[in-house]
Amino acid sequence: MARNQAAAEARNLNEKLGTPNRVRDAEYIAATAILEPTSADPPGVQREPLAWSGRVFGDEQAIIDVRITVRVEESHGNFGAPGNSAGQATRCYRYLLKLYRSASFKEIDCPSVVTPPVPTAKPYPDMPKDAVERLTAVLRTATPDTLAAAVRAAFPEKHVTVDTTTHQNALVAVLAVPAERECVLLVRTADGAIKQPGYDREWLEPGEMGCNTGLYVSPPR
């Protein structure tokens, strides 16, 4: 039973890894998707990343070796259900991840690693937490001539892209962190009101419009 549960957990982990759609290195994935426990984890199951290399980017792939240990308590069964003896099983698997492709895995021989290394998740650059507040302040005083420079000055972060335009007497400003599909769109309308128009987040996906002023000026039909 313990061996079967370990195999089932390996399949569950592969489903959890799913289809990667963000640039990530193997260590980040090992530290987050594999090492960190979740409320859905069954009792008696331990996952340990043993080794990792590569990254999810372009045609590259991330490779992560995982040790899964399952401990089963003795059960006498009831209401006609069979019982089982106590037991333990350890099985190891290698997971392969590529951008926009379903994760895959295979069983490997467990290496003799008593204390595996601990992966760390270095944060990836994301949208500033106060992006809406900062952009709102810029829009309050900007003019069509100063808008682009004022927004760029307010957001010097290199990983944040800026796009601005004037449309039907409205000032339109967009901030993007393309790698993370993060997007902030604000508009100061002709009457001076500052609004945050909605849009379909599918437009941010690769091959779609992306995060730019077109979300407001010329959205897909």
Coordinates of C-alpha atoms in Angstrom, one line a residue:
M1 CA 0.0 0.0 0.0
A2 CA 2.8 2.4 0.8
R3 CA 4.5 1.9 -2.6
N4 CA 1.2 2.4 -4.4
Q5 CA 0.5 5.6 -2.4
A6 CA 4.0 6.9 -3.3
A7 CA 3.3 6.2 -7.0
A8 CA -0.1 8.0 -6.7
E9 CA 1.6 11.0 -5.1
A10 CA 4.1 11.1 -7.9
R11 CA 1.2 11.3 -10.4
N12 CA -0.5 14.0 -8.3
L13 CA 2.7 16.1 -8.2
N14 CA 3.0 15.9 -12.0
E15 CA -0.6 17.2 -12.3
K16 CA 0.2 20.0 -9.9
L17 CA 3.2 21.0 -12.0
G18 CA 0.9 21.1 -14.9
T19 CA 1.9 23.2 -18.0
P20 CA 4.4 25.9 -17.0
N21 CA 3.6 29.3 -18.5
R22 CA 6.1 31.5 -16.7
V23 CA 9.9 31.7 -16.9
R24 CA 11.2 29.9 -13.8
D25 CA 14.4 28.2 -12.8
A26 CA 14.4 24.7 -11.5
E27 CA 15.4 25.7 -8.0
Y28 CA 12.4 28.1 -7.7
I29 CA 10.0 25.3 -8.7
A30 CA 11.6 22.9 -6.3
A31 CA 11.3 25.4 -3.4
T32 CA 7.7 26.3 -4.2
A33 CA 5.7 23.7 -6.0
I34 CA 7.5 20.7 -4.5
L35 CA 9.0 21.5 -1.1
E36 CA 6.3 23.7 0.3
P37 CA 3.5 21.6 1.8
T38 CA -0.2 22.3 1.0
S39 CA -3.5 21.6 2.8
A40 CA -4.2 19.0 0.1
D41 CA -1.2 16.9 0.9
P42 CA -2.2 13.4 2.3
P43 CA -1.0 12.5 5.8
G44 CA 2.2 10.4 6.0
V45 CA 3.6 11.7 2.7
Q46 CA 6.9 13.5 2.5
R47 CA 8.3 15.1 -0.7
E48 CA 12.0 16.1 -0.9
P49 CA 13.7 17.7 -3.9
L50 CA 17.1 15.9 -4.3
A51 CA 18.6 17.7 -7.2
W52 CA 17.6 20.3 -9.8
S53 CA 19.0 22.0 -12.9
G54 CA 18.0 24.1 -15.9
R55 CA 15.1 26.4 -16.2
V56 CA 11.7 26.8 -17.9
F57 CA 12.6 29.2 -20.7
G58 CA 12.3 29.0 -24.5
D59 CA 13.4 25.5 -25.6
E60 CA 15.2 24.8 -22.3
Q61 CA 13.9 22.5 -19.6
A62 CA 14.0 22.3 -15.9
I63 CA 14.9 18.9 -14.4
I64 CA 14.0 18.1 -10.8
D65 CA 14.6 14.8 -8.9
V66 CA 12.2 14.2 -6.1
R67 CA 12.1 11.6 -3.3
I68 CA 8.7 10.6 -2.1
T69 CA 8.4 8.8 1.2
V70 CA 5.1 7.3 2.4
R71 CA 4.3 5.9 5.9
V72 CA 1.2 3.9 6.3
E73 CA -0.3 3.2 9.7
E74 CA -1.8 -0.2 10.6
S75 CA -5.5 -0.4 9.9
H76 CA -7.9 -3.2 11.0
G77 CA -10.6 -2.2 8.6
N78 CA -14.3 -2.0 9.3
F79 CA -17.7 -2.5 7.7
G80 CA -16.2 -5.1 5.3
A81 CA -13.3 -3.0 4.2
P82 CA -9.9 -4.8 4.3
G83 CA -7.3 -3.7 6.8
N84 CA -3.5 -3.3 6.2
S85 CA -0.3 -3.6 8.1
A86 CA 1.9 -0.7 8.9
G87 CA 4.5 0.0 6.3
Q88 CA 6.8 2.5 4.6
A89 CA 8.0 3.0 1.0
T90 CA 10.5 5.4 -0.6
R91 CA 10.4 6.0 -4.4
C92 CA 12.2 8.6 -6.5
Y93 CA 11.1 10.4 -9.7
R94 CA 12.6 12.8 -12.2
Y95 CA 10.3 15.6 -13.4
L96 CA 10.9 17.4 -16.7
L97 CA 9.3 20.8 -17.3
K98 CA 9.3 22.9 -20.5
L99 CA 7.5 26.2 -21.3
Y100 CA 3.9 25.6 -22.5
R101 CA 4.3 21.8 -22.4
S102 CA 2.7 19.4 -19.9
A103 CA 5.1 18.3 -17.2
S104 CA 6.3 14.7 -17.5
F105 CA 8.0 12.3 -15.0
K106 CA 9.6 8.9 -14.7
E107 CA 10.8 6.7 -11.8
I108 CA 14.5 6.7 -11.1
D109 CA 16.8 4.8 -8.7
C110 CA 16.9 6.7 -5.4
P111 CA 20.4 8.1 -4.8
S112 CA 22.1 7.6 -1.4
V113 CA 21.3 11.2 -0.2
V114 CA 20.7 11.3 3.5
T115 CA 20.3 15.0 3.9
P116 CA 19.3 16.6 0.6
P117 CA 20.1 20.3 -0.2
V118 CA 17.3 22.8 0.5
P119 CA 16.2 24.9 -2.5
T120 CA 15.4 28.6 -2.1
A121 CA 12.9 30.6 -4.0
K122 CA 14.5 33.9 -5.1
P123 CA 11.6 36.3 -5.9
Y124 CA 11.0 37.3 -9.5
P125 CA 10.5 41.0 -10.3
D126 CA 6.9 41.8 -10.2
M127 CA 4.6 44.9 -10.4
P128 CA 5.3 47.4 -7.6
K129 CA 2.7 47.1 -4.9
D130 CA 1.9 50.8 -5.1
A131 CA 1.7 50.9 -8.9
V132 CA -1.9 52.1 -9.1
E133 CA -1.3 54.8 -6.5
R134 CA 1.8 56.1 -8.2
L135 CA 0.2 56.0 -11.7
T136 CA -2.8 57.8 -10.4
A137 CA -0.7 60.6 -9.0
V138 CA 1.0 61.0 -12.4
L139 CA -2.2 61.2 -14.3
R140 CA -3.7 63.9 -12.0
T141 CA -1.1 66.4 -13.2
A142 CA 0.1 65.1 -16.6
T143 CA -0.6 66.7 -20.0
P144 CA -0.5 65.0 -23.4
D145 CA 3.0 66.4 -23.9
T146 CA 4.4 65.3 -20.5
L147 CA 2.5 62.0 -20.0
A148 CA 5.1 59.6 -21.4
A149 CA 8.1 61.1 -19.6
A150 CA 6.2 61.6 -16.3
V151 CA 5.1 57.9 -16.2
R152 CA 8.6 56.7 -17.0
A153 CA 10.1 58.9 -14.3
A154 CA 7.6 57.6 -11.8
F155 CA 8.5 54.0 -12.6
P156 CA 12.3 53.7 -13.0
E157 CA 12.2 49.9 -12.5
K158 CA 13.8 48.4 -15.5
H159 CA 11.5 45.3 -15.5
V160 CA 8.4 47.6 -15.8
T161 CA 7.5 48.6 -19.3
V162 CA 5.5 51.8 -20.0
D163 CA 3.1 52.6 -22.8
T164 CA 1.1 55.9 -23.1
T165 CA -1.2 57.7 -25.5
T166 CA -3.9 60.2 -25.8
H167 CA -7.3 59.0 -27.1
Q168 CA -10.4 61.1 -27.6
N169 CA -9.1 63.7 -25.0
A170 CA -8.3 61.0 -22.5
L171 CA -4.8 60.2 -21.2
V172 CA -4.1 56.5 -21.3
A173 CA -1.2 54.9 -19.4
V174 CA -0.2 51.3 -19.1
L175 CA 2.4 49.5 -17.0
A176 CA 3.5 46.0 -17.7
V177 CA 5.7 43.2 -16.3
P178 CA 5.4 41.0 -19.4
A179 CA 7.2 37.9 -18.0
E180 CA 4.6 37.7 -15.2
R181 CA 1.5 38.8 -17.3
E182 CA 1.1 41.7 -14.9
C183 CA -0.7 44.8 -16.2
V184 CA -2.0 48.0 -14.9
L185 CA -4.2 50.2 -17.1
L186 CA -5.4 53.6 -16.0
V187 CA -7.2 56.3 -17.9
R188 CA -7.9 60.0 -17.1
T189 CA -11.0 60.8 -19.0
A190 CA -11.8 64.2 -20.6
D191 CA -13.7 65.3 -17.5
G192 CA -10.7 64.6 -15.3
A193 CA -11.9 61.3 -13.7
I194 CA -9.3 58.6 -13.3
K195 CA -10.6 55.1 -14.1
Q196 CA -9.2 51.6 -14.3
P197 CA -11.0 49.9 -17.3
G198 CA -11.4 46.2 -17.3
Y199 CA -10.2 43.9 -20.0
D200 CA -10.0 40.1 -20.8
R201 CA -6.8 38.7 -19.2
E202 CA -6.5 36.3 -22.0
W203 CA -5.4 39.3 -24.1
L204 CA -2.1 39.2 -22.1
E205 CA -1.2 35.7 -23.1
P206 CA 1.6 35.0 -25.7
G207 CA 0.3 35.5 -29.2
E208 CA -2.4 37.9 -28.0
M209 CA -2.4 41.7 -27.8
G210 CA -0.4 41.9 -24.7
C211 CA -0.3 44.7 -22.1
N212 CA -0.4 48.0 -24.0
T213 CA -2.7 51.0 -24.6
G214 CA -4.5 48.9 -27.2
L215 CA -6.4 47.3 -24.4
Y216 CA -8.3 50.6 -24.1
V217 CA -7.9 52.2 -27.5
S218 CA -8.5 49.2 -29.8
P219 CA -9.5 46.1 -27.8
P220 CA -10.1 42.8 -29.7
R221 CA -13.7 42.3 -30.8

